[in-house]
PDB file of C-alpha atoms (C1' of nucleotides) in Angstrom:
ATOM      1  CA  MET A   1     -32.613 -29.981   0.695  1.00 38.00           C
ATOM      2  CA  PRO A   2     -32.644 -27.255  -1.969  1.00 37.00           C
ATOM      3  CA  ARG A   3     -29.143 -26.080  -2.577  1.00 37.00           C
ATOM      4  CA  SER A   4     -30.517 -22.642  -3.420  1.00 37.00           C
ATOM      5  CA  THR A   5     -30.944 -22.085   0.282  1.00 36.00           C
ATOM      6  CA  ARG A   6     -27.418 -20.733   0.391  1.00 40.00           C
ATOM      7  CA  ARG A   7     -27.839 -17.093  -0.621  1.00 48.00           C
ATOM      8  CA  ARG A   8     -25.009 -15.066  -2.076  1.00 57.00           C
ATOM      9  CA  PRO A   9     -23.170 -13.087   0.672  1.00 61.00           C
ATOM     10  CA  ALA A  10     -24.859  -9.812  -0.292  1.00 72.00           C
ATOM     11  CA  LEU A  11     -21.928  -7.663  -1.429  1.00 84.00           C
ATOM     12  CA  ALA A  12     -21.087  -5.339   1.435  1.00 87.00           C
ATOM     13  CA  HIS A  13     -20.133  -1.762   0.603  1.00 94.00           C
ATOM     14  CA  PRO A  14     -19.102   0.919   3.085  1.00 96.00           C
ATOM     15  CA  ALA A  15     -21.487   3.843   3.511  1.00 97.00           C
ATOM     16  CA  THR A  16     -20.334   7.134   2.042  1.00 97.00           C
ATOM     17  CA  GLU A  17     -19.387   8.584   5.428  1.00 96.00           C
ATOM     18  CA  GLU A  18     -17.464   5.461   6.278  1.00 96.00           C
ATOM     19  CA  ILE A  19     -15.100   5.576   3.337  1.00 97.00           C
ATOM     20  CA  ASP A  20     -11.575   5.624   4.705  1.00 97.00           C
ATOM     21  CA  LEU A  21      -8.887   7.686   3.023  1.00 98.00           C
ATOM     22  CA  PHE A  22      -6.120   5.218   3.751  1.00 98.00           C
ATOM     23  CA  ASP A  23      -8.124   2.419   2.210  1.00 98.00           C
ATOM     24  CA  VAL A  24      -8.760   4.514  -0.869  1.00 98.00           C
ATOM     25  CA  LEU A  25      -5.096   5.495  -1.246  1.00 98.00           C
ATOM     26  CA  HIS A  26      -3.992   1.928  -0.749  1.00 98.00           C
ATOM     27  CA  ALA A  27      -6.506   0.696  -3.295  1.00 98.00           C
ATOM     28  CA  LEU A  28      -5.264   3.214  -5.847  1.00 98.00           C
ATOM     29  CA  SER A  29      -1.597   2.417  -5.253  1.00 98.00           C
ATOM     30  CA  ASP A  30      -1.790  -0.762  -7.327  1.00 98.00           C
ATOM     31  CA  PRO A  31      -1.457  -0.512 -11.129  1.00 97.00           C
ATOM     32  CA  THR A  32      -4.040  -3.191 -11.857  1.00 98.00           C
ATOM     33  CA  ARG A  33      -6.640  -1.499  -9.664  1.00 98.00           C
ATOM     34  CA  MET A  34      -5.773   1.908 -11.109  1.00 98.00           C
ATOM     35  CA  THR A  35      -6.458   0.492 -14.552  1.00 97.00           C
ATOM     36  CA  ILE A  36      -9.813  -0.784 -13.394  1.00 98.00           C
ATOM     37  CA  VAL A  37     -10.751   2.612 -11.949  1.00 98.00           C
ATOM     38  CA  ARG A  38      -9.627   4.447 -15.046  1.00 97.00           C
ATOM     39  CA  THR A  39     -11.587   2.091 -17.257  1.00 96.00           C
ATOM     40  CA  LEU A  40     -14.657   2.672 -15.153  1.00 97.00           C
ATOM     41  CA  ARG A  41     -14.322   6.403 -15.641  1.00 94.00           C
ATOM     42  CA  ALA A  42     -15.034   6.071 -19.327  1.00 89.00           C
ATOM     43  CA  GLU A  43     -17.685   3.380 -19.192  1.00 87.00           C
ATOM     44  CA  PRO A  44     -20.346   3.859 -16.496  1.00 84.00           C
ATOM     45  CA  GLU A  45     -20.888   0.179 -15.798  1.00 92.00           C
ATOM     46  CA  ARG A  46     -18.971  -2.882 -16.854  1.00 93.00           C
ATOM     47  CA  ALA A  47     -18.954  -6.606 -16.328  1.00 94.00           C
ATOM     48  CA  CYS A  48     -15.987  -8.037 -14.497  1.00 92.00           C
ATOM     49  CA  GLY A  49     -14.545  -9.938 -17.410  1.00 89.00           C
ATOM     50  CA  THR A  50     -14.356  -6.909 -19.678  1.00 92.00           C
ATOM     51  CA  PHE A  51     -11.459  -5.046 -18.136  1.00 95.00           C
ATOM     52  CA  PRO A  52      -8.163  -4.624 -20.007  1.00 94.00           C
ATOM     53  CA  VAL A  53      -6.031  -6.207 -17.332  1.00 94.00           C
ATOM     54  CA  ASP A  54      -3.912  -9.268 -17.691  1.00 93.00           C
ATOM     55  CA  VAL A  55      -4.366 -11.294 -14.511  1.00 96.00           C
ATOM     56  CA  ALA A  56      -6.102 -14.535 -13.596  1.00 97.00           C
ATOM     57  CA  PRO A  57      -9.853 -14.349 -12.890  1.00 96.00           C
ATOM     58  CA  SER A  58      -9.292 -15.122  -9.228  1.00 97.00           C
ATOM     59  CA  THR A  59      -6.767 -12.299  -8.961  1.00 98.00           C
ATOM     60  CA  LEU A  60      -9.189  -9.927 -10.623  1.00 97.00           C
ATOM     61  CA  SER A  61     -11.840 -10.954  -8.156  1.00 97.00           C
ATOM     62  CA  HIS A  62      -9.475 -10.145  -5.317  1.00 98.00           C
ATOM     63  CA  HIS A  63      -8.842  -6.647  -6.701  1.00 98.00           C
ATOM     64  CA  PHE A  64     -12.558  -6.033  -7.027  1.00 98.00           C
ATOM     65  CA  LYS A  65     -12.978  -6.945  -3.424  1.00 97.00           C
ATOM     66  CA  VAL A  66     -10.288  -4.476  -2.354  1.00 98.00           C
ATOM     67  CA  LEU A  67     -11.867  -1.744  -4.483  1.00 98.00           C
ATOM     68  CA  ARG A  68     -15.356  -2.513  -3.222  1.00 98.00           C
ATOM     69  CA  GLU A  69     -14.374  -2.554   0.443  1.00 97.00           C
ATOM     70  CA  SER A  70     -12.471   0.686   0.038  1.00 98.00           C
ATOM     71  CA  GLY A  71     -15.622   2.347  -1.286  1.00 98.00           C
ATOM     72  CA  LEU A  72     -14.253   3.099  -4.740  1.00 98.00           C
ATOM     73  CA  ILE A  73     -16.607   0.891  -6.679  1.00 98.00           C
ATOM     74  CA  ARG A  74     -20.112  -0.486  -6.329  1.00 97.00           C
ATOM     75  CA  GLN A  75     -21.076  -3.892  -7.605  1.00 96.00           C
ATOM     76  CA  ARG A  76     -24.493  -5.321  -8.251  1.00 94.00           C
ATOM     77  CA  GLU A  77     -25.580  -8.753  -9.373  1.00 90.00           C
ATOM     78  CA  GLU A  78     -27.315  -9.105 -12.661  1.00 88.00           C
ATOM     79  CA  ALA A  79     -28.120 -12.578 -13.861  1.00 84.00           C
ATOM     80  CA  ASN A  80     -24.933 -14.576 -13.617  1.00 86.00           C
ATOM     81  CA  ARG A  81     -22.616 -11.648 -13.972  1.00 92.00           C
ATOM     82  CA  ARG A  82     -21.604  -8.824 -11.732  1.00 94.00           C
ATOM     83  CA  LEU A  83     -21.718  -5.237 -12.897  1.00 96.00           C
ATOM     84  CA  THR A  84     -19.218  -2.762 -11.553  1.00 97.00           C
ATOM     85  CA  ALA A  85     -19.464   1.032 -11.363  1.00 97.00           C
ATOM     86  CA  LEU A  86     -17.364   3.810  -9.916  1.00 97.00           C
ATOM     87  CA  ARG A  87     -18.859   5.517  -6.861  1.00 98.00           C
ATOM     88  CA  THR A  88     -18.073   8.939  -8.286  1.00 97.00           C
ATOM     89  CA  VAL A  89     -20.840  10.804  -6.490  1.00 97.00           C
ATOM     90  CA  ASP A  90     -20.108   9.233  -3.112  1.00 98.00           C
ATOM     91  CA  LEU A  91     -16.402   9.795  -3.528  1.00 98.00           C
ATOM     92  CA  GLU A  92     -16.925  13.392  -4.509  1.00 98.00           C
ATOM     93  CA  GLN A  93     -19.069  13.952  -1.462  1.00 97.00           C
ATOM     94  CA  ARG A  94     -16.660  12.257   0.912  1.00 98.00           C
ATOM     95  CA  PHE A  95     -13.385  13.544  -0.517  1.00 98.00           C
ATOM     96  CA  PRO A  96     -14.066  16.422  -2.928  1.00 97.00           C
ATOM     97  CA  GLY A  97     -11.768  16.518  -5.904  1.00 98.00           C
ATOM     98  CA  LEU A  98      -9.731  13.522  -4.820  1.00 98.00           C
ATOM     99  CA  LEU A  99     -10.639  11.094  -7.558  1.00 98.00           C
ATOM    100  CA  ASP A 100     -10.314  13.668 -10.323  1.00 98.00           C
ATOM    101  CA  THR A 101      -6.952  14.841  -9.057  1.00 98.00           C
ATOM    102  CA  VAL A 102      -5.516  11.375  -8.681  1.00 98.00           C
ATOM    103  CA  LEU A 103      -6.724  10.288 -12.089  1.00 98.00           C
ATOM    104  CA  ALA A 104      -5.388  13.471 -13.652  1.00 98.00           C
ATOM    105  CA  ALA A 105      -2.073  12.748 -11.955  1.00 98.00           C
ATOM    106  CA  HIS A 106      -2.022   9.273 -13.432  1.00 97.00           C
ATOM    107  CA  ALA A 107      -2.692  10.721 -16.844  1.00 95.00           C
ATOM    108  CA  GLN A 108       0.518  12.771 -16.496  1.00 87.00           C
ATOM    109  CA  ALA A 109       3.638  11.622 -18.232  1.00 72.00           C
ATOM    110  CA  PRO A 110       4.546   8.270 -16.716  1.00 75.00           C
ATOM    111  CA  ALA A 111       7.405   8.443 -14.258  1.00 68.00           C
ATOM    112  CA  VAL A 112       9.963   6.433 -16.142  1.00 55.00           C
ATOM    113  CA  ALA A 113       8.768   3.205 -17.692  1.00 49.00           C
ATOM    114  CA  GLU A 114       5.110   2.657 -16.889  1.00 44.00           C
ATOM    115  CA  ASP A 115       3.753  -0.867 -16.745  1.00 43.00           C
ATOM    116  CA  GLY A 116       2.475  -2.039 -20.052  1.00 41.00           C
ATOM    117  CA  GLN A 117      -1.205  -2.255 -19.265  1.00 42.00           C
ATOM    118  CA  GLY A 118      -2.128   1.360 -19.819  1.00 41.00           C
ATOM    119  CA  LEU A 119      -5.655   2.126 -20.875  1.00 42.00           C
TER     120      LEU A 119
ATOM    121  CA  MET B   1      43.931   6.601   8.432  1.00 38.00           C
ATOM    122  CA  PRO B   2      41.063   9.018   9.098  1.00 36.00           C
ATOM    123  CA  ARG B   3      37.865   7.086   9.676  1.00 36.00           C
ATOM    124  CA  SER B   4      36.011   9.997   8.073  1.00 37.00           C
ATOM    125  CA  THR B   5      36.990   8.532   4.735  1.00 35.00           C
ATOM    126  CA  ARG B   6      33.755   6.582   4.772  1.00 41.00           C
ATOM    127  CA  ARG B   7      31.244   9.121   3.542  1.00 48.00           C
ATOM    128  CA  ARG B   8      27.551   8.889   4.347  1.00 57.00           C
ATOM    129  CA  PRO B   9      25.636   7.183   1.442  1.00 61.00           C
ATOM    130  CA  ALA B  10      24.548  10.539   0.051  1.00 72.00           C
ATOM    131  CA  LEU B  11      20.745  10.425   0.461  1.00 84.00           C
ATOM    132  CA  ALA B  12      19.286   9.569  -2.920  1.00 88.00           C
ATOM    133  CA  HIS B  13      16.135  11.419  -3.993  1.00 94.00           C
ATOM    134  CA  PRO B  14      14.213  10.877  -7.222  1.00 96.00           C
ATOM    135  CA  ALA B  15      14.253  13.763  -9.694  1.00 97.00           C
ATOM    136  CA  THR B  16      10.994  15.643 -10.039  1.00 97.00           C
ATOM    137  CA  GLU B  17      10.112  14.015 -13.354  1.00 96.00           C
ATOM    138  CA  GLU B  18      10.847  10.602 -11.916  1.00 96.00           C
ATOM    139  CA  ILE B  19       8.388  10.772  -9.063  1.00 97.00           C
ATOM    140  CA  ASP B  20       6.051   7.816  -9.397  1.00 97.00           C
ATOM    141  CA  LEU B  21       2.370   8.183  -8.579  1.00 98.00           C
ATOM    142  CA  PHE B  22       2.040   4.682  -7.193  1.00 98.00           C
ATOM    143  CA  ASP B  23       4.962   5.248  -4.872  1.00 98.00           C
ATOM    144  CA  VAL B  24       3.405   8.496  -3.665  1.00 98.00           C
ATOM    145  CA  LEU B  25      -0.017   6.948  -3.090  1.00 98.00           C
ATOM    146  CA  HIS B  26       1.528   4.002  -1.282  1.00 98.00           C
ATOM    147  CA  ALA B  27       3.633   6.308   0.880  1.00 98.00           C
ATOM    148  CA  LEU B  28       0.529   8.292   1.847  1.00 98.00           C
ATOM    149  CA  SER B  29      -1.532   5.215   2.643  1.00 98.00           C
ATOM    150  CA  ASP B  30       0.160   4.720   6.003  1.00 98.00           C
ATOM    151  CA  PRO B  31      -1.094   6.725   9.005  1.00 97.00           C
ATOM    152  CA  THR B  32       2.363   7.299  10.479  1.00 98.00           C
ATOM    153  CA  ARG B  33       3.698   8.654   7.216  1.00 98.00           C
ATOM    154  CA  MET B  34       0.587  10.763   6.701  1.00 98.00           C
ATOM    155  CA  THR B  35       1.215  12.313  10.107  1.00 97.00           C
ATOM    156  CA  ILE B  36       4.781  13.107   9.095  1.00 98.00           C
ATOM    157  CA  VAL B  37       3.648  14.763   5.888  1.00 98.00           C
ATOM    158  CA  ARG B  38       0.964  16.747   7.637  1.00 97.00           C
ATOM    159  CA  THR B  39       3.414  17.905  10.259  1.00 97.00           C
ATOM    160  CA  LEU B  40       5.779  19.020   7.547  1.00 97.00           C
ATOM    161  CA  ARG B  41       3.068  21.127   5.992  1.00 94.00           C
ATOM    162  CA  ALA B  42       3.006  23.418   8.983  1.00 90.00           C
ATOM    163  CA  GLU B  43       6.711  23.548   9.731  1.00 87.00           C
ATOM    164  CA  PRO B  44       8.978  24.019   6.684  1.00 85.00           C
ATOM    165  CA  GLU B  45      11.866  21.946   8.010  1.00 93.00           C
ATOM    166  CA  ARG B  46      12.146  19.644  10.972  1.00 94.00           C
ATOM    167  CA  ALA B  47      14.628  17.286  12.570  1.00 95.00           C
ATOM    168  CA  CYS B  48      13.724  13.624  12.530  1.00 93.00           C
ATOM    169  CA  GLY B  49      13.214  13.258  16.241  1.00 91.00           C
ATOM    170  CA  THR B  50      10.661  16.052  16.477  1.00 93.00           C
ATOM    171  CA  PHE B  51       7.663  14.392  14.865  1.00 96.00           C
ATOM    172  CA  PRO B  52       4.545  13.559  16.902  1.00 94.00           C
ATOM    173  CA  VAL B  53       4.585   9.876  16.086  1.00 95.00           C
ATOM    174  CA  ASP B  54       4.893   7.056  18.530  1.00 93.00           C
ATOM    175  CA  VAL B  55       7.204   4.507  16.975  1.00 96.00           C
ATOM    176  CA  ALA B  56      10.733   3.283  17.579  1.00 97.00           C
ATOM    177  CA  PRO B  57      13.566   5.348  16.045  1.00 97.00           C
ATOM    178  CA  SER B  58      14.406   2.562  13.626  1.00 97.00           C
ATOM    179  CA  THR B  59      10.795   2.400  12.456  1.00 98.00           C
ATOM    180  CA  LEU B  60      10.753   6.142  11.960  1.00 98.00           C
ATOM    181  CA  SER B  61      13.913   5.887   9.935  1.00 97.00           C
ATOM    182  CA  HIS B  62      12.221   3.297   7.751  1.00 98.00           C
ATOM    183  CA  HIS B  63       9.251   5.579   7.118  1.00 98.00           C
ATOM    184  CA  PHE B  64      11.550   8.454   6.196  1.00 98.00           C
ATOM    185  CA  LYS B  65      13.227   6.244   3.690  1.00 98.00           C
ATOM    186  CA  VAL B  66       9.896   5.334   2.084  1.00 98.00           C
ATOM    187  CA  LEU B  67       8.869   8.988   1.952  1.00 98.00           C
ATOM    188  CA  ARG B  68      12.218  10.081   0.583  1.00 98.00           C
ATOM    189  CA  GLU B  69      12.332   7.453  -2.132  1.00 97.00           C
ATOM    190  CA  SER B  70       8.778   8.234  -3.155  1.00 98.00           C
ATOM    191  CA  GLY B  71       9.778  11.857  -3.674  1.00 98.00           C
ATOM    192  CA  LEU B  72       7.505  13.291  -1.013  1.00 98.00           C
ATOM    193  CA  ILE B  73      10.241  14.648   1.238  1.00 98.00           C
ATOM    194  CA  ARG B  74      13.759  15.909   0.903  1.00 97.00           C
ATOM    195  CA  GLN B  75      16.359  15.354   3.595  1.00 96.00           C
ATOM    196  CA  ARG B  76      19.656  17.094   4.117  1.00 94.00           C
ATOM    197  CA  GLU B  77      22.377  16.495   6.638  1.00 90.00           C
ATOM    198  CA  GLU B  78      23.212  19.193   9.096  1.00 88.00           C
ATOM    199  CA  ALA B  79      25.756  18.439  11.758  1.00 83.00           C
ATOM    200  CA  ASN B  80      24.651  15.213  13.383  1.00 85.00           C
ATOM    201  CA  ARG B  81      21.025  15.595  12.584  1.00 91.00           C
ATOM    202  CA  ARG B  82      18.967  15.249   9.464  1.00 94.00           C
ATOM    203  CA  LEU B  83      16.533  17.928   8.435  1.00 96.00           C
ATOM    204  CA  THR B  84      13.412  16.961   6.560  1.00 97.00           C
ATOM    205  CA  ALA B  85      11.236  19.086   4.285  1.00 97.00           C
ATOM    206  CA  LEU B  86       8.235  18.484   2.084  1.00 98.00           C
ATOM    207  CA  ARG B  87       8.968  18.727  -1.644  1.00 98.00           C
ATOM    208  CA  THR B  88       5.909  20.878  -2.179  1.00 97.00           C
ATOM    209  CA  VAL B  89       7.167  22.658  -5.277  1.00 97.00           C
ATOM    210  CA  ASP B  90       8.363  19.480  -6.993  1.00 98.00           C
ATOM    211  CA  LEU B  91       5.163  17.673  -6.121  1.00 98.00           C
ATOM    212  CA  GLU B  92       3.056  20.525  -7.388  1.00 98.00           C
ATOM    213  CA  GLN B  93       4.982  20.523 -10.652  1.00 97.00           C
ATOM    214  CA  ARG B  94       4.793  16.760 -11.120  1.00 98.00           C
ATOM    215  CA  PHE B  95       1.225  16.189  -9.922  1.00 98.00           C
ATOM    216  CA  PRO B  96      -0.611  19.531  -9.700  1.00 97.00           C
ATOM    217  CA  GLY B  97      -3.047  19.742  -6.824  1.00 98.00           C
ATOM    218  CA  LEU B  98      -2.421  16.218  -5.624  1.00 98.00           C
ATOM    219  CA  LEU B  99      -0.815  16.944  -2.301  1.00 98.00           C
ATOM    220  CA  ASP B 100      -3.309  19.665  -1.394  1.00 98.00           C
ATOM    221  CA  THR B 101      -6.265  17.511  -2.307  1.00 98.00           C
ATOM    222  CA  VAL B 102      -5.062  14.481  -0.391  1.00 98.00           C
ATOM    223  CA  LEU B 103      -4.218  16.516   2.697  1.00 98.00           C
ATOM    224  CA  ALA B 104      -7.581  18.258   2.500  1.00 98.00           C
ATOM    225  CA  ALA B 105      -9.214  14.836   2.276  1.00 98.00           C
ATOM    226  CA  HIS B 106      -7.380  13.720   5.374  1.00 97.00           C
ATOM    227  CA  ALA B 107      -8.549  16.808   7.184  1.00 95.00           C
ATOM    228  CA  GLN B 108     -12.140  15.712   6.510  1.00 87.00           C
ATOM    229  CA  ALA B 109     -14.128  14.062   9.229  1.00 72.00           C
ATOM    230  CA  PRO B 110     -12.346  10.805  10.032  1.00 75.00           C
ATOM    231  CA  ALA B 111     -14.024   7.735   8.590  1.00 69.00           C
ATOM    232  CA  VAL B 112     -15.052   6.044  11.804  1.00 54.00           C
ATOM    233  CA  ALA B 113     -12.482   5.896  14.566  1.00 49.00           C
ATOM    234  CA  GLU B 114      -9.230   7.458  13.459  1.00 44.00           C
ATOM    235  CA  ASP B 115      -5.974   6.256  14.935  1.00 43.00           C
ATOM    236  CA  GLY B 116      -4.935   8.187  17.971  1.00 41.00           C
ATOM    237  CA  GLN B 117      -1.900   9.981  16.595  1.00 41.00           C
ATOM    238  CA  GLY B 118      -3.693  12.845  14.913  1.00 40.00           C
ATOM    239  CA  LEU B 119      -1.783  16.070  14.524  1.00 42.00           C
TER     240      LEU B 119
ATOM    241  C1'  DT C   1      39.696  11.376  24.492  1.00 89.32           C
ATOM    242  C1'  DG C   2      35.618   9.818  25.751  1.00 89.32           C
ATOM    243  C1'  DC C   3      30.447  10.578  26.255  1.00 89.32           C
ATOM    244  C1'  DG C   4      25.864  11.620  24.889  1.00 89.32           C
ATOM    245  C1'  DA C   5      22.559  12.904  21.368  1.00 89.32           C
ATOM    246  C1'  DT C   6      20.792  11.880  16.904  1.00 89.32           C
ATOM    247  C1'  DG C   7      19.866   8.604  13.354  1.00 89.32           C
ATOM    248  C1'  DT C   8      20.895   4.632  10.487  1.00 89.32           C
ATOM    249  C1'  DT C   9      21.655  -0.204   9.279  1.00 89.32           C
ATOM    250  C1'  DC C  10      20.937  -4.933  10.205  1.00 89.32           C
ATOM    251  C1'  DG C  11      18.554  -9.021  11.125  1.00 89.32           C
ATOM    252  C1'  DA C  12      14.218 -10.924  12.792  1.00 89.32           C
ATOM    253  C1'  DC C  13       9.304 -11.525  12.985  1.00 89.32           C
ATOM    254  C1'  DA C  14       4.411 -11.530  12.209  1.00 89.32           C
ATOM    255  C1'  DA C  15       1.020  -9.629   9.130  1.00 89.32           C
ATOM    256  C1'  DT C  16      -0.537  -8.392   4.777  1.00 89.32           C
ATOM    257  C1'  DC C  17      -0.414  -8.673  -0.195  1.00 89.32           C
ATOM    258  C1'  DA C  18      -0.638 -10.011  -5.192  1.00 89.32           C
ATOM    259  C1'  DT C  19      -0.728 -13.920  -7.576  1.00 89.32           C
ATOM    260  C1'  DC C  20      -2.147 -18.497  -9.138  1.00 89.32           C
ATOM    261  C1'  DG C  21      -4.800 -23.010  -9.943  1.00 89.32           C
ATOM    262  C1'  DA C  22      -8.450 -25.911  -8.550  1.00 89.32           C
ATOM    263  C1'  DA C  23     -12.980 -26.359  -7.064  1.00 89.32           C
ATOM    264  C1'  DA C  24     -17.564 -24.635  -6.584  1.00 89.32           C
ATOM    265  C1'  DC C  25     -21.523 -21.882  -7.446  1.00 89.32           C
ATOM    266  C1'  DT C  26     -25.226 -19.296 -10.460  1.00 89.32           C
ATOM    267  C1'  DG C  27     -28.110 -18.675 -14.126  1.00 89.32           C
ATOM    268  C1'  DC C  28     -28.993 -19.196 -19.066  1.00 89.32           C
ATOM    269  C1'  DG C  29     -29.400 -21.902 -23.183  1.00 89.32           C
ATOM    270  C1'  DT C  30     -29.760 -26.284 -25.421  1.00 89.32           C
TER     271       DT C  30
ATOM    272  C1'  DA D   1     -31.100 -32.431 -17.222  1.00 89.32           C
ATOM    273  C1'  DC D   2     -26.802 -31.010 -18.854  1.00 89.32           C
ATOM    274  C1'  DG D   3     -23.276 -28.162 -19.734  1.00 89.32           C
ATOM    275  C1'  DC D   4     -21.226 -23.733 -20.466  1.00 89.32           C
ATOM    276  C1'  DA D   5     -19.941 -18.916 -19.320  1.00 89.32           C
ATOM    277  C1'  DG D   6     -18.930 -15.804 -15.762  1.00 89.32           C
ATOM    278  C1'  DT D   7     -17.166 -15.189 -10.997  1.00 89.32           C
ATOM    279  C1'  DT D   8     -16.093 -16.296  -6.377  1.00 89.32           C
ATOM    280  C1'  DT D   9     -13.987 -18.946  -2.673  1.00 89.32           C
ATOM    281  C1'  DC D  10     -10.307 -21.635  -1.003  1.00 89.32           C
ATOM    282  C1'  DG D  11      -5.682 -22.907  -0.058  1.00 89.32           C
ATOM    283  C1'  DA D  12      -0.862 -22.098  -1.240  1.00 89.32           C
ATOM    284  C1'  DT D  13       3.158 -19.383  -2.241  1.00 89.32           C
ATOM    285  C1'  DG D  14       6.596 -15.922  -2.546  1.00 89.32           C
ATOM    286  C1'  DA D  15       7.218 -10.940  -1.924  1.00 89.32           C
ATOM    287  C1'  DT D  16       6.553  -6.835   0.644  1.00 89.32           C
ATOM    288  C1'  DT D  17       5.451  -4.411   4.803  1.00 89.32           C
ATOM    289  C1'  DG D  18       5.512  -2.312   9.559  1.00 89.32           C
ATOM    290  C1'  DT D  19       7.512  -3.108  13.654  1.00 89.32           C
ATOM    291  C1'  DC D  20      11.128  -3.846  17.019  1.00 89.32           C
ATOM    292  C1'  DG D  21      15.830  -4.240  19.486  1.00 89.32           C
ATOM    293  C1'  DA D  22      20.729  -4.302  19.112  1.00 89.32           C
ATOM    294  C1'  DA D  23      24.656  -2.560  17.164  1.00 89.32           C
ATOM    295  C1'  DC D  24      26.977   1.019  14.648  1.00 89.32           C
ATOM    296  C1'  DA D  25      28.152   5.691  12.882  1.00 89.32           C
ATOM    297  C1'  DT D  26      28.690  10.758  13.283  1.00 89.32           C
ATOM    298  C1'  DC D  27      29.065  15.068  15.476  1.00 89.32           C
ATOM    299  C1'  DG D  28      29.484  18.349  19.245  1.00 89.32           C
ATOM    300  C1'  DC D  29      31.006  19.011  23.769  1.00 89.32           C
ATOM    301  C1'  DA D  30      33.210  18.329  28.302  1.00 89.32           C
TER     302       DA D  30
END
DNA sequence: TGCGATGTTCGACAATCATCGAAACTGCGT
DNA sequence: ACGCAGTTTCGATGATTGTCGAACATCGCA
């Protein structure tokens, strides 16, 4: 039996109208995920391994899943790597100004002693 | 000996410059706490028991603690009750536009089936 | 002085979370 | 055909979370 019969699970993303605010806020309330989002703001599309975060690959994969299911990022398969992009247009349509405001807030002076993995 | 010697723990709030974005985002990512914040937007100051949320008093107390320590609300003692207010000015100074934008986002059409305790 | 109203603190508990290492899968290059 | 590079899935683990009930504290009032 060809083992290629097992297709990849197809990468589910929520539709724009289905993006949930609580999911988005929760996704952004983690420093590692915030770093990912901020990185994606500069670069339009990046491979998973190229983010300036210091966690194990499996942990990174978990964070991508949280971000993807919250509607913040979109991922597509290309060859044997997965490219990630911010859903800026969808986010702007669903929650106007939210992403910009939150990212601007994060760019503010860090509260006291920010974690070391700043972009 | 007067038993009033034991003072109440004094209600610690973070200073405006110490408000942490991740704490704020986490605090807002819970529906019960979002309801509290939204309620506070209309009424400037409210007693704890007067919020339209359906949880046990101890649970409510927990949520107030999270909101207070994140810097979103300020609480002061008055007689035997505790009055709660949104720190709108401090929030606006620390993270301009954030509170308005998030609350506006929550006022958007609910994602799919919002929880029943809408304001 | 004691009671009731208002809230908090203190465990306890189940659920979720961030993290890791090991194993597996996919596609490209040798 | 083989192996490597890039990622995910699968447990496992320790920490955090939201929730509750019971007990306690404080204040005003009868």
